[in-house]
Short mmCIF file of C-alpha atoms in Angstrom, two decimals:
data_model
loop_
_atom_site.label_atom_id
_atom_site.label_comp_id
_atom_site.label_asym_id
_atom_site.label_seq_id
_atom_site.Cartn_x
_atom_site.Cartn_y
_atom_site.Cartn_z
CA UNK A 233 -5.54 26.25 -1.45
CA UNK A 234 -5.37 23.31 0.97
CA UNK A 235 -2.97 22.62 3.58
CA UNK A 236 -5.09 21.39 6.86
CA UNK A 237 -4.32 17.89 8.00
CA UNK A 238 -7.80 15.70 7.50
CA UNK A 239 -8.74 12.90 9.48
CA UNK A 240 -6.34 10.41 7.50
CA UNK A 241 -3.38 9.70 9.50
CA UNK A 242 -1.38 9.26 5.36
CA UNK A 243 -1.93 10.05 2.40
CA UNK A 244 -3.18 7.08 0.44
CA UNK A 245 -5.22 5.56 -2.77
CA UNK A 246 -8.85 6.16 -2.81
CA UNK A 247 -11.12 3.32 -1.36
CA UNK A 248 -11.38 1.25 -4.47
CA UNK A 249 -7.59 0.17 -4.81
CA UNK A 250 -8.62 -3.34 -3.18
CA UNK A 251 -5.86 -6.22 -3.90
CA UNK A 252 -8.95 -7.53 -6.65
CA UNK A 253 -8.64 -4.15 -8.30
CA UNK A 254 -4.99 -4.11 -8.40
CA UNK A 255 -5.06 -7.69 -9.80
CA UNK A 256 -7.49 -6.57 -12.18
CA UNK A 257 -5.07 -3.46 -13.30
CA UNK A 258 -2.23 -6.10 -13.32
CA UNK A 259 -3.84 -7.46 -16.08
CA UNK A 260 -4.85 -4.71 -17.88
CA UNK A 261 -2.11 -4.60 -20.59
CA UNK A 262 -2.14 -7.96 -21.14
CA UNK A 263 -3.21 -7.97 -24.63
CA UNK A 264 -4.24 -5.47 -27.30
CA UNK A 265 -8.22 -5.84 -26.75
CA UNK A 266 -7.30 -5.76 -22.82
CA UNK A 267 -5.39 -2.88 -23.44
CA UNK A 268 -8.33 -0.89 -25.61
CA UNK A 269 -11.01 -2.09 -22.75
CA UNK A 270 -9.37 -0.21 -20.35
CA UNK A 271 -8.80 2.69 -22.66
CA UNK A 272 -12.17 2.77 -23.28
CA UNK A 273 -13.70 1.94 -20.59
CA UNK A 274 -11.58 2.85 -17.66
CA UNK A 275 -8.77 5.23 -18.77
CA UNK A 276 -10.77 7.72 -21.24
CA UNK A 277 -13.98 9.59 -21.05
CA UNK A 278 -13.74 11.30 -24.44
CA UNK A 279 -13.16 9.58 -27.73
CA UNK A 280 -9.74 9.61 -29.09
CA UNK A 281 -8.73 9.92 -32.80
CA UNK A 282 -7.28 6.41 -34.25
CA UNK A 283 -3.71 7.57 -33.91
CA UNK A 284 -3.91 8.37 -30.13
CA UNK A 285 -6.08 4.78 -29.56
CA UNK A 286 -2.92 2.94 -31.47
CA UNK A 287 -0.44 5.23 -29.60
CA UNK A 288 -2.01 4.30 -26.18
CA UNK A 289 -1.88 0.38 -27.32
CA UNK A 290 1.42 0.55 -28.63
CA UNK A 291 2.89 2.14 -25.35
CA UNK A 292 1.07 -0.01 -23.56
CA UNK A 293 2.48 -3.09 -24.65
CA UNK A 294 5.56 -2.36 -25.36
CA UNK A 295 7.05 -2.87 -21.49
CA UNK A 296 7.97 -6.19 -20.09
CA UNK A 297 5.43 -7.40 -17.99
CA UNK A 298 7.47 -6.60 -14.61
CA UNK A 299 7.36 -3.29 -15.25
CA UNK A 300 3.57 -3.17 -16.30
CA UNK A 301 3.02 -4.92 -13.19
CA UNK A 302 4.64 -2.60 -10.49
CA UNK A 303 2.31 -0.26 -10.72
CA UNK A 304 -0.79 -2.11 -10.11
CA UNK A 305 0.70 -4.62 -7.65
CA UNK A 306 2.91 -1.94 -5.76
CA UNK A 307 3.19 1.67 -6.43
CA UNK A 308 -0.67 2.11 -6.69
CA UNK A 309 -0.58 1.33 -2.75
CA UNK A 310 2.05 3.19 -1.55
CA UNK A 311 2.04 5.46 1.24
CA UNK A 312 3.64 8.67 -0.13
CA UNK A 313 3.30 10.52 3.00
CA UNK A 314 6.49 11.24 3.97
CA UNK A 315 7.70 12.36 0.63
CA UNK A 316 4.16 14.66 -0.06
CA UNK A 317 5.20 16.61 3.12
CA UNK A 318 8.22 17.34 2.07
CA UNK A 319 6.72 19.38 -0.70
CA UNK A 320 6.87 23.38 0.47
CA UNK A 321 6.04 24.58 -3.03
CA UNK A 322 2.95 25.52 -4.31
CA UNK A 323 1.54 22.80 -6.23
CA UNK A 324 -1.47 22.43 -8.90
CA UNK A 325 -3.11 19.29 -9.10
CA UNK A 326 -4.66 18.63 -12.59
CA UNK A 327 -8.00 16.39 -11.94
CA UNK A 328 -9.90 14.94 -14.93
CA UNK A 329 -13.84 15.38 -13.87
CA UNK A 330 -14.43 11.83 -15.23
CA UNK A 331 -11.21 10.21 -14.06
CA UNK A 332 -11.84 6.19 -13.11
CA UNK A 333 -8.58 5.72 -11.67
CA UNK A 334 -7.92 9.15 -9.68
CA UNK A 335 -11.28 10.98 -9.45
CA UNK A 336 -11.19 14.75 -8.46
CA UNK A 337 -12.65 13.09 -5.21
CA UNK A 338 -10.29 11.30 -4.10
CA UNK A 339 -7.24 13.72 -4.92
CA UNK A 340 -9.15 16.17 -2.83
CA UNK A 341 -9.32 13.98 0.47
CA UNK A 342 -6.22 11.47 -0.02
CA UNK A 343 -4.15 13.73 -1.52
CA UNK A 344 -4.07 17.50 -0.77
CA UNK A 345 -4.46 17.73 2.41
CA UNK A 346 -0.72 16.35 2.63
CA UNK A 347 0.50 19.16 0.45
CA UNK A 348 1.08 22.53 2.25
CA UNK A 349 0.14 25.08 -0.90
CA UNK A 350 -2.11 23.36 -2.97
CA UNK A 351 -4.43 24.14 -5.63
CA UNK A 352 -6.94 21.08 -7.00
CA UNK A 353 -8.24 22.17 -10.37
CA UNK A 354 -10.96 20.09 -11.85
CA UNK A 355 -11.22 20.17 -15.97
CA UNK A 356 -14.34 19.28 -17.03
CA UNK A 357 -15.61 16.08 -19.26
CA UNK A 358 -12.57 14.50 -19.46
CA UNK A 359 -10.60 11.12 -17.87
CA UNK A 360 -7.25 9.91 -16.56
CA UNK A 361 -5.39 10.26 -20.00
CA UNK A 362 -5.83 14.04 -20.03
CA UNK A 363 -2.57 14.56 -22.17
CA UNK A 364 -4.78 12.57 -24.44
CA UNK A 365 -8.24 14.11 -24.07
CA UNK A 366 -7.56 17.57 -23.56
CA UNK A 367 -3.89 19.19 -23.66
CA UNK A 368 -5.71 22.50 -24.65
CA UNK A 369 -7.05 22.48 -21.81
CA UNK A 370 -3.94 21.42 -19.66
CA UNK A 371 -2.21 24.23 -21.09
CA UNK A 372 -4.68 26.97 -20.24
CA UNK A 373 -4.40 25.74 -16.63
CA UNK A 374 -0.87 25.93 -16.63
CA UNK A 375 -0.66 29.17 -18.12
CA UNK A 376 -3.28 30.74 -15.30
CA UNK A 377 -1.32 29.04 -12.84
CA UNK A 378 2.21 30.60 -14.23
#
């Protein structure tokens, strides 16, 4: 469980969200090979079958650029601070051991110390799309933690 207030004043996005990186995330969905390069390369650490790869394009494109955008440009950088202290229930935090975008890092030090009962599980050998890559193993942590 965590709860003790670290040495950051907020809590925020790990080091790595520069304004290149969030340009380069803006970007990301552009088109369908942009799209499977940050599948592949960013988003997933296991394989996924053909049907979850064309799923994962699919939804990807299928937004109007605005709303692809806000996350990269804006929400990726805000300071949730305010609203992660408000949260007085116990909370798990489901990390992927090979996330790119959140790593189990960065959850750890920008994240839970802002949440007063919280419990950072890390599942092992998978990414950021962990719906994706291993709901077996999302289930069996939400079943322990029930």
């Amino acid at each position: 469980m965590c709860g003790s207030r670290g040495p950051r004043s907020r809590a925020r996005p790990g080091d790595a969200i520069t304004p290149e990186y969030q340009g380069a995330l803006a970007s990301a969905y552009d088109t369908a090979e942009s799209v499977a390069a940050a599948r592949d390369g960013i988003l997933t650490a296991t394989p996924l079958d053909e049907e979850a790869q064309a799923r994962v394009t699919t939804d990807s494109r299928s937004s109007v650029p605005e709303a692809r955008e806000a996350w990269p440009l804006h929400g990726i950088a805000d300071d949730i601070t305010p609203r992660t202290r408000m949260i007085n229930a116990p909370v798990l935090v489901l990390a992927g051991e090979n996330d790119g975008v959140e790593p189990p890092q960065v959850l750890r030090s920008n994240l839970l110390p802002y949440l007063t009962r919280a419990e950072l599980r890390v599942l092992p050998a998978i990414g950021h799309l962990m719906p994706l890559e291993a709901p077996d193993l999302i289930a069996a942590a939400l079943a322990q933690a029930g």
